[in-house]
């Protein structure tokens, strides 16, 4: 890493600080800020940081999960820089750089088994043992919102820099809306590219101020998750630098479409051939097995896809959010979509996750499901057709408490994530939920006093 730091500093001599961070359980960055003089040292030797931070809730509160935090004295653990992630922060008010860190792996003397990035690496090892390589890409939706909240704290649609008006309409795919907000949208794209994030497409989505960014397919699923985590940081930072704000919350507006995180998946064999290629013998069958695995693990993975009580507001009929286990072709009402493409590029789009979920854990759950389906040769059943999202399947865990039950009772995901990680994640999320429910809401006073 020393040579990467030297090359970076030579190209950016004005850099004043470095933000070195990891991505926590909730997808948020946490870490330390160093003066520029320390960049070479961080690159060569890493840094130490509180290990229990990977088990905090969405507010940053630690709950002594698995005895991590208070019980063990809250120790630090060693981290190292992730190669290729040292980059400038174009939206920062001063010349500043950032890099992604990771805890040392157990084989290198590290003790942190609960890092989401490591959970994904362990799932990928299953594919490597079978001489298979997942090729993945993530699509993320977000809302550009006003920097000023409404009186009750709710978000407000942004005012157009051109007309000064707030849009109350979705204006899906409308290019004129993209042009009105071009200053911030173009800056988001440019800043992502400055950080070597492979943005391919930007689109206006269904809600007011809602957009989607697609990232390029990667043969390294960990890198694809890195890109998603870093892109969220870039979007929010850039929006704020331009006088707006941005949110990846699952359902920022109650009466509008929510924000999703879609994972696109194909799988290459040892020869580099897509095993989902329907023009080859067994291609359709193997794609079906992977989809069947996704259906089978939907319930026990739901707490990963929707990690908070808020996230379940997204799962409503006729909102292009999956509320059944259906799969099918180019149909956005299904949970597992097979977009139109050439047979050699056939892929499955996994649609259940919310944009505020942890991209490493979502990716790990999707890949675990596909691997399980392939290993067990599961049958996906018949394709859905038409609008299958008109009515929610009552058997699905579409509330936080039902998802928690399915998550802790499941057996397959435990095999891929480890039983102790399932316990740790469940404890952190249950603690967050209990803390949320302990506060009395204004509606309770209005309805029940």
PDB file of C-alpha atoms in Angstrom, residues 69-359:
ATOM      1  CA  UNK A  69     -18.115  -3.418  24.115  1.00  0.00           C
ATOM      2  CA  UNK A  70     -18.682  -3.133  27.841  1.00  0.00           C
ATOM      3  CA  UNK A  71     -18.023  -6.736  28.823  1.00  0.00           C
ATOM      4  CA  UNK A  72     -14.676  -7.095  27.070  1.00  0.00           C
ATOM      5  CA  UNK A  73     -13.382  -3.621  27.893  1.00  0.00           C
ATOM      6  CA  UNK A  74     -14.170  -2.192  24.460  1.00  0.00           C
ATOM      7  CA  UNK A  75     -10.770  -2.984  22.877  1.00  0.00           C
ATOM      8  CA  UNK A  76      -9.392  -1.705  19.600  1.00  0.00           C
ATOM      9  CA  UNK A  77      -8.475  -4.018  16.765  1.00  0.00           C
ATOM     10  CA  UNK A  78      -6.072  -3.584  13.870  1.00  0.00           C
ATOM     11  CA  UNK A  79      -7.282  -2.453  10.459  1.00  0.00           C
ATOM     12  CA  UNK A  80      -5.632  -2.215   7.058  1.00  0.00           C
ATOM     13  CA  UNK A  81      -6.327  -0.113   3.981  1.00  0.00           C
ATOM     14  CA  UNK A  82      -8.375  -1.735   1.221  1.00  0.00           C
ATOM     15  CA  UNK A  83      -6.248  -1.545  -1.947  1.00  0.00           C
ATOM     16  CA  UNK A  84      -7.517   0.813  -4.612  1.00  0.00           C
ATOM     17  CA  UNK A  85      -9.803   2.867  -2.353  1.00  0.00           C
ATOM     18  CA  UNK A  86      -7.514   5.827  -1.605  1.00  0.00           C
ATOM     19  CA  UNK A  87      -9.187   8.726  -3.421  1.00  0.00           C
ATOM     20  CA  UNK A  88      -9.920  12.449  -3.138  1.00  0.00           C
ATOM     21  CA  UNK A  89     -13.195  13.718  -1.629  1.00  0.00           C
ATOM     22  CA  UNK A  90     -14.329  16.249  -4.241  1.00  0.00           C
ATOM     23  CA  UNK A  91     -17.250  17.535  -2.149  1.00  0.00           C
ATOM     24  CA  UNK A  92     -15.178  18.284   0.971  1.00  0.00           C
ATOM     25  CA  UNK A  93     -14.736  21.957   1.969  1.00  0.00           C
ATOM     26  CA  UNK A  94     -10.961  21.431   2.094  1.00  0.00           C
ATOM     27  CA  UNK A  95      -8.600  19.233   0.039  1.00  0.00           C
ATOM     28  CA  UNK A  96      -9.274  15.869   1.695  1.00  0.00           C
ATOM     29  CA  UNK A  97      -8.846  12.206   0.861  1.00  0.00           C
ATOM     30  CA  UNK A  98     -10.556   9.036   2.005  1.00  0.00           C
ATOM     31  CA  UNK A  99      -9.857   5.327   2.056  1.00  0.00           C
ATOM     32  CA  UNK A 100     -11.800   2.243   3.004  1.00  0.00           C
ATOM     33  CA  UNK A 101     -10.359   0.106   5.786  1.00  0.00           C
ATOM     34  CA  UNK A 102     -11.006  -3.463   6.898  1.00  0.00           C
ATOM     35  CA  UNK A 103     -10.204  -5.336  10.076  1.00  0.00           C
ATOM     36  CA  UNK A 104      -7.330  -7.769   9.784  1.00  0.00           C
ATOM     37  CA  UNK A 105      -8.536 -11.187   8.726  1.00  0.00           C
ATOM     38  CA  UNK A 106      -8.387 -14.046  11.253  1.00  0.00           C
ATOM     39  CA  UNK A 107      -5.670 -15.748   9.204  1.00  0.00           C
ATOM     40  CA  UNK A 108      -3.533 -12.608   9.633  1.00  0.00           C
ATOM     41  CA  UNK A 109      -4.012 -12.401  13.387  1.00  0.00           C
ATOM     42  CA  UNK A 110      -7.244 -10.428  13.435  1.00  0.00           C
ATOM     43  CA  UNK A 111      -9.984 -11.349  15.892  1.00  0.00           C
ATOM     44  CA  UNK A 112     -13.031  -9.613  14.368  1.00  0.00           C
ATOM     45  CA  UNK A 113     -15.332 -12.307  12.987  1.00  0.00           C
ATOM     46  CA  UNK A 114     -18.394  -9.995  12.932  1.00  0.00           C
ATOM     47  CA  UNK A 115     -17.387  -7.586  10.144  1.00  0.00           C
ATOM     48  CA  UNK A 116     -20.021  -7.613   7.330  1.00  0.00           C
ATOM     49  CA  UNK A 117     -17.312  -7.476   4.665  1.00  0.00           C
ATOM     50  CA  UNK A 118     -15.816 -10.690   6.089  1.00  0.00           C
ATOM     51  CA  UNK A 119     -19.234 -12.398   6.101  1.00  0.00           C
ATOM     52  CA  UNK A 120     -19.449 -11.727   2.357  1.00  0.00           C
ATOM     53  CA  UNK A 121     -15.916 -13.007   1.788  1.00  0.00           C
ATOM     54  CA  UNK A 122     -16.821 -16.249   3.566  1.00  0.00           C
ATOM     55  CA  UNK A 123     -19.866 -16.763   1.343  1.00  0.00           C
ATOM     56  CA  UNK A 124     -17.740 -16.141  -1.751  1.00  0.00           C
ATOM     57  CA  UNK A 125     -15.354 -18.866  -0.587  1.00  0.00           C
ATOM     58  CA  UNK A 126     -18.187 -21.367  -1.143  1.00  0.00           C
ATOM     59  CA  UNK A 127     -18.359 -20.359  -4.805  1.00  0.00           C
ATOM     60  CA  UNK A 128     -14.580 -20.478  -5.170  1.00  0.00           C
ATOM     61  CA  UNK A 129     -14.569 -24.032  -3.810  1.00  0.00           C
ATOM     62  CA  UNK A 130     -17.003 -24.944  -6.605  1.00  0.00           C
ATOM     63  CA  UNK A 131     -14.880 -23.086  -9.184  1.00  0.00           C
ATOM     64  CA  UNK A 132     -17.666 -20.554  -9.757  1.00  0.00           C
ATOM     65  CA  UNK A 133     -17.429 -16.757  -9.886  1.00  0.00           C
ATOM     66  CA  UNK A 134     -20.481 -14.567  -9.180  1.00  0.00           C
ATOM     67  CA  UNK A 135     -20.658 -11.460 -11.358  1.00  0.00           C
ATOM     68  CA  UNK A 136     -22.734  -8.811  -9.628  1.00  0.00           C
ATOM     69  CA  UNK A 137     -23.916  -5.248 -10.006  1.00  0.00           C
ATOM     70  CA  UNK A 138     -25.885  -3.078  -7.597  1.00  0.00           C
ATOM     71  CA  UNK A 139     -28.568  -0.522  -8.387  1.00  0.00           C
ATOM     72  CA  UNK A 140     -29.418   2.021  -5.688  1.00  0.00           C
ATOM     73  CA  UNK A 141     -32.362   4.392  -5.424  1.00  0.00           C
ATOM     74  CA  UNK A 142     -32.333   7.565  -3.355  1.00  0.00           C
ATOM     75  CA  UNK A 143     -34.293  10.757  -2.841  1.00  0.00           C
ATOM     76  CA  UNK A 144     -32.814  14.197  -3.312  1.00  0.00           C
ATOM     77  CA  UNK A 145     -34.561  16.271  -0.620  1.00  0.00           C
ATOM     78  CA  UNK A 146     -34.627  19.822   0.692  1.00  0.00           C
ATOM     79  CA  UNK A 147     -31.934  20.642   3.232  1.00  0.00           C
ATOM     80  CA  UNK A 148     -34.712  22.040   5.460  1.00  0.00           C
ATOM     81  CA  UNK A 149     -37.189  19.606   7.033  1.00  0.00           C
ATOM     82  CA  UNK A 150     -40.888  20.229   7.599  1.00  0.00           C
ATOM     83  CA  UNK A 151     -42.017  21.288  11.099  1.00  0.00           C
ATOM     84  CA  UNK A 152     -42.648  17.681  12.117  1.00  0.00           C
ATOM     85  CA  UNK A 153     -39.199  16.598  10.891  1.00  0.00           C
ATOM     86  CA  UNK A 154     -40.484  15.027   7.676  1.00  0.00           C
ATOM     87  CA  UNK A 155     -38.469  15.424   4.472  1.00  0.00           C
ATOM     88  CA  UNK A 156     -39.563  17.839   1.795  1.00  0.00           C
ATOM     89  CA  UNK A 157     -39.207  17.459  -1.948  1.00  0.00           C
ATOM     90  CA  UNK A 158     -36.398  19.689  -3.248  1.00  0.00           C
ATOM     91  CA  UNK A 159     -37.021  23.034  -4.911  1.00  0.00           C
ATOM     92  CA  UNK A 160     -36.016  23.175  -8.554  1.00  0.00           C
ATOM     93  CA  UNK A 161     -32.907  25.348  -9.033  1.00  0.00           C
ATOM     94  CA  UNK A 162     -34.568  26.560 -12.266  1.00  0.00           C
ATOM     95  CA  UNK A 163     -38.186  27.262 -11.244  1.00  0.00           C
ATOM     96  CA  UNK A 164     -37.897  27.448  -7.449  1.00  0.00           C
ATOM     97  CA  UNK A 165     -40.934  25.158  -7.152  1.00  0.00           C
ATOM     98  CA  UNK A 166     -41.216  21.892  -5.287  1.00  0.00           C
ATOM     99  CA  UNK A 167     -42.283  19.016  -7.479  1.00  0.00           C
ATOM    100  CA  UNK A 168     -45.235  16.986  -6.233  1.00  0.00           C
ATOM    101  CA  UNK A 169     -45.142  14.601  -9.200  1.00  0.00           C
ATOM    102  CA  UNK A 170     -42.940  11.616  -9.862  1.00  0.00           C
ATOM    103  CA  UNK A 171     -41.998  12.559 -13.430  1.00  0.00           C
ATOM    104  CA  UNK A 172     -40.451   9.126 -13.910  1.00  0.00           C
ATOM    105  CA  UNK A 173     -37.646   8.997 -16.499  1.00  0.00           C
ATOM    106  CA  UNK A 174     -38.332  12.645 -17.427  1.00  0.00           C
ATOM    107  CA  UNK A 175     -35.132  14.169 -18.769  1.00  0.00           C
ATOM    108  CA  UNK A 176     -36.338  17.749 -18.275  1.00  0.00           C
ATOM    109  CA  UNK A 177     -36.384  17.116 -14.514  1.00  0.00           C
ATOM    110  CA  UNK A 178     -32.868  15.715 -14.694  1.00  0.00           C
ATOM    111  CA  UNK A 179     -31.849  18.898 -16.500  1.00  0.00           C
ATOM    112  CA  UNK A 180     -33.424  21.164 -13.853  1.00  0.00           C
ATOM    113  CA  UNK A 181     -31.360  19.453 -11.169  1.00  0.00           C
ATOM    114  CA  UNK A 182     -28.404  18.991 -13.504  1.00  0.00           C
ATOM    115  CA  UNK A 183     -25.957  20.926 -11.327  1.00  0.00           C
ATOM    116  CA  UNK A 184     -26.210  18.459  -8.442  1.00  0.00           C
ATOM    117  CA  UNK A 185     -26.901  15.307 -10.487  1.00  0.00           C
ATOM    118  CA  UNK A 186     -23.925  15.973 -12.776  1.00  0.00           C
ATOM    119  CA  UNK A 187     -21.752  16.672  -9.733  1.00  0.00           C
ATOM    120  CA  UNK A 188     -22.798  13.362  -8.156  1.00  0.00           C
ATOM    121  CA  UNK A 189     -21.792  11.498 -11.298  1.00  0.00           C
ATOM    122  CA  UNK A 190     -18.500  13.391 -11.627  1.00  0.00           C
ATOM    123  CA  UNK A 191     -17.599  12.884  -7.963  1.00  0.00           C
ATOM    124  CA  UNK A 192     -18.349   9.168  -8.176  1.00  0.00           C
ATOM    125  CA  UNK A 193     -16.077   8.868 -11.179  1.00  0.00           C
ATOM    126  CA  UNK A 194     -13.336  10.833  -9.388  1.00  0.00           C
ATOM    127  CA  UNK A 195     -13.486   8.099  -6.766  1.00  0.00           C
ATOM    128  CA  UNK A 196     -13.295   5.377  -9.432  1.00  0.00           C
ATOM    129  CA  UNK A 197     -16.860   4.239  -8.795  1.00  0.00           C
ATOM    130  CA  UNK A 198     -18.152   2.622 -12.005  1.00  0.00           C
ATOM    131  CA  UNK A 199     -21.398   4.544 -12.540  1.00  0.00           C
ATOM    132  CA  UNK A 200     -23.147   3.390 -15.715  1.00  0.00           C
ATOM    133  CA  UNK A 201     -26.633   4.931 -15.658  1.00  0.00           C
ATOM    134  CA  UNK A 202     -28.548   7.648 -13.827  1.00  0.00           C
ATOM    135  CA  UNK A 203     -32.337   7.798 -14.089  1.00  0.00           C
ATOM    136  CA  UNK A 204     -35.232   9.781 -12.664  1.00  0.00           C
ATOM    137  CA  UNK A 205     -37.374   7.386 -10.647  1.00  0.00           C
ATOM    138  CA  UNK A 206     -41.041   7.329  -9.588  1.00  0.00           C
ATOM    139  CA  UNK A 207     -41.087   9.657  -6.560  1.00  0.00           C
ATOM    140  CA  UNK A 208     -40.514  13.432  -6.430  1.00  0.00           C
ATOM    141  CA  UNK A 209     -36.769  13.922  -6.168  1.00  0.00           C
ATOM    142  CA  UNK A 210     -36.147  10.184  -6.552  1.00  0.00           C
ATOM    143  CA  UNK A 211     -33.245   8.915  -8.670  1.00  0.00           C
ATOM    144  CA  UNK A 212     -31.464   5.667  -9.368  1.00  0.00           C
ATOM    145  CA  UNK A 213     -27.774   5.031  -9.993  1.00  0.00           C
ATOM    146  CA  UNK A 214     -26.562   1.810 -11.574  1.00  0.00           C
ATOM    147  CA  UNK A 215     -23.057   0.479 -11.018  1.00  0.00           C
ATOM    148  CA  UNK A 216     -21.143  -1.701 -13.460  1.00  0.00           C
ATOM    149  CA  UNK A 217     -20.987  -5.488 -13.117  1.00  0.00           C
ATOM    150  CA  UNK A 218     -17.984  -6.800 -11.192  1.00  0.00           C
ATOM    151  CA  UNK A 219     -16.386 -10.238 -11.041  1.00  0.00           C
ATOM    152  CA  UNK A 220     -15.493  -9.379  -7.430  1.00  0.00           C
ATOM    153  CA  UNK A 221     -18.692  -9.193  -5.361  1.00  0.00           C
ATOM    154  CA  UNK A 222     -16.856  -7.566  -2.442  1.00  0.00           C
ATOM    155  CA  UNK A 223     -15.746  -4.753  -4.750  1.00  0.00           C
ATOM    156  CA  UNK A 224     -19.340  -4.364  -5.973  1.00  0.00           C
ATOM    157  CA  UNK A 225     -20.511  -3.941  -2.367  1.00  0.00           C
ATOM    158  CA  UNK A 226     -17.638  -1.512  -1.716  1.00  0.00           C
ATOM    159  CA  UNK A 227     -18.806   0.563  -4.666  1.00  0.00           C
ATOM    160  CA  UNK A 228     -22.370   0.716  -3.314  1.00  0.00           C
ATOM    161  CA  UNK A 229     -21.243   1.753   0.171  1.00  0.00           C
ATOM    162  CA  UNK A 230     -18.900   4.430  -1.180  1.00  0.00           C
ATOM    163  CA  UNK A 231     -21.456   5.678  -3.676  1.00  0.00           C
ATOM    164  CA  UNK A 232     -24.000   6.328  -0.925  1.00  0.00           C
ATOM    165  CA  UNK A 233     -21.420   8.447   0.878  1.00  0.00           C
ATOM    166  CA  UNK A 234     -20.646  10.342  -2.334  1.00  0.00           C
ATOM    167  CA  UNK A 235     -24.310  11.043  -3.091  1.00  0.00           C
ATOM    168  CA  UNK A 236     -25.076  12.429   0.360  1.00  0.00           C
ATOM    169  CA  UNK A 237     -21.864  14.446   0.565  1.00  0.00           C
ATOM    170  CA  UNK A 238     -22.318  15.961  -2.891  1.00  0.00           C
ATOM    171  CA  UNK A 239     -25.982  16.802  -2.306  1.00  0.00           C
ATOM    172  CA  UNK A 240     -25.120  18.666   0.895  1.00  0.00           C
ATOM    173  CA  UNK A 241     -22.283  20.527  -0.793  1.00  0.00           C
ATOM    174  CA  UNK A 242     -24.838  21.813  -3.319  1.00  0.00           C
ATOM    175  CA  UNK A 243     -27.388  22.980  -0.759  1.00  0.00           C
ATOM    176  CA  UNK A 244     -29.597  19.889  -0.846  1.00  0.00           C
ATOM    177  CA  UNK A 245     -29.730  16.708   1.184  1.00  0.00           C
ATOM    178  CA  UNK A 246     -30.170  13.095   0.101  1.00  0.00           C
ATOM    179  CA  UNK A 247     -31.599  10.008   1.742  1.00  0.00           C
ATOM    180  CA  UNK A 248     -31.470   6.288   1.026  1.00  0.00           C
ATOM    181  CA  UNK A 249     -34.231   5.607   3.569  1.00  0.00           C
ATOM    182  CA  UNK A 250     -36.560   2.830   2.459  1.00  0.00           C
ATOM    183  CA  UNK A 251     -39.702   4.975   2.574  1.00  0.00           C
ATOM    184  CA  UNK A 252     -39.026   8.688   3.083  1.00  0.00           C
ATOM    185  CA  UNK A 253     -42.471   9.680   1.750  1.00  0.00           C
ATOM    186  CA  UNK A 254     -45.431   7.625   2.933  1.00  0.00           C
ATOM    187  CA  UNK A 255     -47.463   8.067  -0.251  1.00  0.00           C
ATOM    188  CA  UNK A 256     -44.607   7.590  -2.735  1.00  0.00           C
ATOM    189  CA  UNK A 257     -42.418   4.772  -3.995  1.00  0.00           C
ATOM    190  CA  UNK A 258     -39.627   3.647  -1.689  1.00  0.00           C
ATOM    191  CA  UNK A 259     -35.901   3.236  -2.282  1.00  0.00           C
ATOM    192  CA  UNK A 260     -34.556  -0.185  -3.206  1.00  0.00           C
ATOM    193  CA  UNK A 261     -31.194  -1.869  -3.558  1.00  0.00           C
ATOM    194  CA  UNK A 262     -31.274  -4.334  -6.430  1.00  0.00           C
ATOM    195  CA  UNK A 263     -28.571  -6.939  -6.927  1.00  0.00           C
ATOM    196  CA  UNK A 264     -27.992  -8.252 -10.442  1.00  0.00           C
ATOM    197  CA  UNK A 265     -26.367 -11.684 -10.547  1.00  0.00           C
ATOM    198  CA  UNK A 266     -24.873 -13.995 -13.130  1.00  0.00           C
ATOM    199  CA  UNK A 267     -22.361 -16.760 -12.409  1.00  0.00           C
ATOM    200  CA  UNK A 268     -19.329 -17.815 -14.434  1.00  0.00           C
ATOM    201  CA  UNK A 269     -17.866 -21.300 -14.509  1.00  0.00           C
ATOM    202  CA  UNK A 270     -14.165 -22.100 -14.552  1.00  0.00           C
ATOM    203  CA  UNK A 271     -14.025 -21.400 -18.304  1.00  0.00           C
ATOM    204  CA  UNK A 272     -15.640 -17.987 -17.890  1.00  0.00           C
ATOM    205  CA  UNK A 273     -18.995 -19.127 -19.312  1.00  0.00           C
ATOM    206  CA  UNK A 274     -22.218 -17.813 -17.783  1.00  0.00           C
ATOM    207  CA  UNK A 275     -23.960 -20.832 -16.246  1.00  0.00           C
ATOM    208  CA  UNK A 276     -27.325 -19.050 -16.720  1.00  0.00           C
ATOM    209  CA  UNK A 277     -26.859 -19.019 -20.515  1.00  0.00           C
ATOM    210  CA  UNK A 278     -30.090 -20.607 -21.754  1.00  0.00           C
ATOM    211  CA  UNK A 279     -28.553 -21.424 -25.134  1.00  0.00           C
ATOM    212  CA  UNK A 280     -26.267 -23.962 -23.434  1.00  0.00           C
ATOM    213  CA  UNK A 281     -27.295 -27.286 -21.969  1.00  0.00           C
ATOM    214  CA  UNK A 282     -28.539 -26.872 -18.413  1.00  0.00           C
ATOM    215  CA  UNK A 283     -28.394 -23.074 -18.444  1.00  0.00           C
ATOM    216  CA  UNK A 284     -32.084 -22.496 -17.840  1.00  0.00           C
ATOM    217  CA  UNK A 285     -32.132 -25.162 -15.178  1.00  0.00           C
ATOM    218  CA  UNK A 286     -29.214 -23.711 -13.231  1.00  0.00           C
ATOM    219  CA  UNK A 287     -30.701 -20.229 -13.345  1.00  0.00           C
ATOM    220  CA  UNK A 288     -33.918 -21.770 -12.044  1.00  0.00           C
ATOM    221  CA  UNK A 289     -32.039 -23.430  -9.183  1.00  0.00           C
ATOM    222  CA  UNK A 290     -30.489 -20.092  -8.167  1.00  0.00           C
ATOM    223  CA  UNK A 291     -33.874 -18.357  -8.263  1.00  0.00           C
ATOM    224  CA  UNK A 292     -35.405 -21.181  -6.218  1.00  0.00           C
ATOM    225  CA  UNK A 293     -32.722 -20.647  -3.601  1.00  0.00           C
ATOM    226  CA  UNK A 294     -33.594 -16.940  -3.485  1.00  0.00           C
ATOM    227  CA  UNK A 295     -37.232 -17.852  -2.935  1.00  0.00           C
ATOM    228  CA  UNK A 296     -36.326 -20.385  -0.245  1.00  0.00           C
ATOM    229  CA  UNK A 297     -34.178 -17.931   1.735  1.00  0.00           C
ATOM    230  CA  UNK A 298     -36.382 -14.862   1.319  1.00  0.00           C
ATOM    231  CA  UNK A 299     -38.042 -15.178   4.719  1.00  0.00           C
ATOM    232  CA  UNK A 300     -34.956 -15.863   6.828  1.00  0.00           C
ATOM    233  CA  UNK A 301     -33.003 -13.126   5.007  1.00  0.00           C
ATOM    234  CA  UNK A 302     -35.693 -10.463   5.322  1.00  0.00           C
ATOM    235  CA  UNK A 303     -34.139  -8.854   8.405  1.00  0.00           C
ATOM    236  CA  UNK A 304     -31.033  -8.194   6.300  1.00  0.00           C
ATOM    237  CA  UNK A 305     -33.045  -6.732   3.418  1.00  0.00           C
ATOM    238  CA  UNK A 306     -35.204  -4.600   5.736  1.00  0.00           C
ATOM    239  CA  UNK A 307     -33.146  -3.911   8.887  1.00  0.00           C
ATOM    240  CA  UNK A 308     -35.446  -1.471  10.730  1.00  0.00           C
ATOM    241  CA  UNK A 309     -39.094  -0.964  11.581  1.00  0.00           C
ATOM    242  CA  UNK A 310     -39.144   1.874   9.033  1.00  0.00           C
ATOM    243  CA  UNK A 311     -37.921  -0.370   6.199  1.00  0.00           C
ATOM    244  CA  UNK A 312     -41.132  -2.440   6.222  1.00  0.00           C
ATOM    245  CA  UNK A 313     -43.186   0.568   5.144  1.00  0.00           C
ATOM    246  CA  UNK A 314     -41.747  -0.017   1.679  1.00  0.00           C
ATOM    247  CA  UNK A 315     -43.515  -3.366   1.273  1.00  0.00           C
ATOM    248  CA  UNK A 316     -46.899  -2.306  -0.014  1.00  0.00           C
ATOM    249  CA  UNK A 317     -48.933  -3.633  -2.964  1.00  0.00           C
ATOM    250  CA  UNK A 318     -48.585  -1.918  -6.336  1.00  0.00           C
ATOM    251  CA  UNK A 319     -45.398  -0.044  -5.438  1.00  0.00           C
ATOM    252  CA  UNK A 320     -42.966  -2.152  -7.532  1.00  0.00           C
ATOM    253  CA  UNK A 321     -41.702  -3.589  -4.244  1.00  0.00           C
ATOM    254  CA  UNK A 322     -41.825  -7.388  -3.879  1.00  0.00           C
ATOM    255  CA  UNK A 323     -44.720  -8.588  -1.726  1.00  0.00           C
ATOM    256  CA  UNK A 324     -44.776 -12.151  -3.086  1.00  0.00           C
ATOM    257  CA  UNK A 325     -42.189 -14.816  -3.941  1.00  0.00           C
ATOM    258  CA  UNK A 326     -42.917 -14.633  -7.660  1.00  0.00           C
ATOM    259  CA  UNK A 327     -40.211 -14.643 -10.292  1.00  0.00           C
ATOM    260  CA  UNK A 328     -40.405 -13.973 -13.990  1.00  0.00           C
ATOM    261  CA  UNK A 329     -39.120 -12.185 -17.049  1.00  0.00           C
ATOM    262  CA  UNK A 330     -39.047  -8.447 -17.649  1.00  0.00           C
ATOM    263  CA  UNK A 331     -41.629  -7.752 -14.950  1.00  0.00           C
ATOM    264  CA  UNK A 332     -40.982  -5.271 -12.128  1.00  0.00           C
ATOM    265  CA  UNK A 333     -43.772  -6.610  -9.923  1.00  0.00           C
ATOM    266  CA  UNK A 334     -41.866  -9.854  -9.203  1.00  0.00           C
ATOM    267  CA  UNK A 335     -39.278 -10.363  -6.486  1.00  0.00           C
ATOM    268  CA  UNK A 336     -36.747 -12.045  -8.774  1.00  0.00           C
ATOM    269  CA  UNK A 337     -36.676 -10.615 -12.272  1.00  0.00           C
ATOM    270  CA  UNK A 338     -34.887 -11.964 -15.353  1.00  0.00           C
ATOM    271  CA  UNK A 339     -34.294  -8.885 -17.529  1.00  0.00           C
ATOM    272  CA  UNK A 340     -34.264  -9.282 -21.286  1.00  0.00           C
ATOM    273  CA  UNK A 341     -30.758  -9.881 -22.649  1.00  0.00           C
ATOM    274  CA  UNK A 342     -28.694 -12.046 -24.919  1.00  0.00           C
ATOM    275  CA  UNK A 343     -28.499 -15.616 -23.535  1.00  0.00           C
ATOM    276  CA  UNK A 344     -24.786 -15.246 -22.758  1.00  0.00           C
ATOM    277  CA  UNK A 345     -25.591 -12.225 -20.548  1.00  0.00           C
ATOM    278  CA  UNK A 346     -28.578 -13.718 -18.747  1.00  0.00           C
ATOM    279  CA  UNK A 347     -28.861 -12.548 -15.157  1.00  0.00           C
ATOM    280  CA  UNK A 348     -31.266 -12.446 -12.233  1.00  0.00           C
ATOM    281  CA  UNK A 349     -32.246  -9.164 -10.597  1.00  0.00           C
ATOM    282  CA  UNK A 350     -32.899  -9.618  -6.870  1.00  0.00           C
ATOM    283  CA  UNK A 351     -35.351  -6.851  -5.873  1.00  0.00           C
ATOM    284  CA  UNK A 352     -36.392  -7.169  -2.189  1.00  0.00           C
ATOM    285  CA  UNK A 353     -33.682  -5.178  -0.362  1.00  0.00           C
ATOM    286  CA  UNK A 354     -34.106  -1.567   0.725  1.00  0.00           C
ATOM    287  CA  UNK A 355     -31.499   1.066  -0.111  1.00  0.00           C
ATOM    288  CA  UNK A 356     -30.764   1.590   3.592  1.00  0.00           C
ATOM    289  CA  UNK A 357     -29.600  -2.001   4.113  1.00  0.00           C
ATOM    290  CA  UNK A 358     -25.959  -3.023   4.483  1.00  0.00           C
ATOM    291  CA  UNK A 359     -24.699  -3.806   0.935  1.00  0.00           C
TER     292      UNK A 359
END
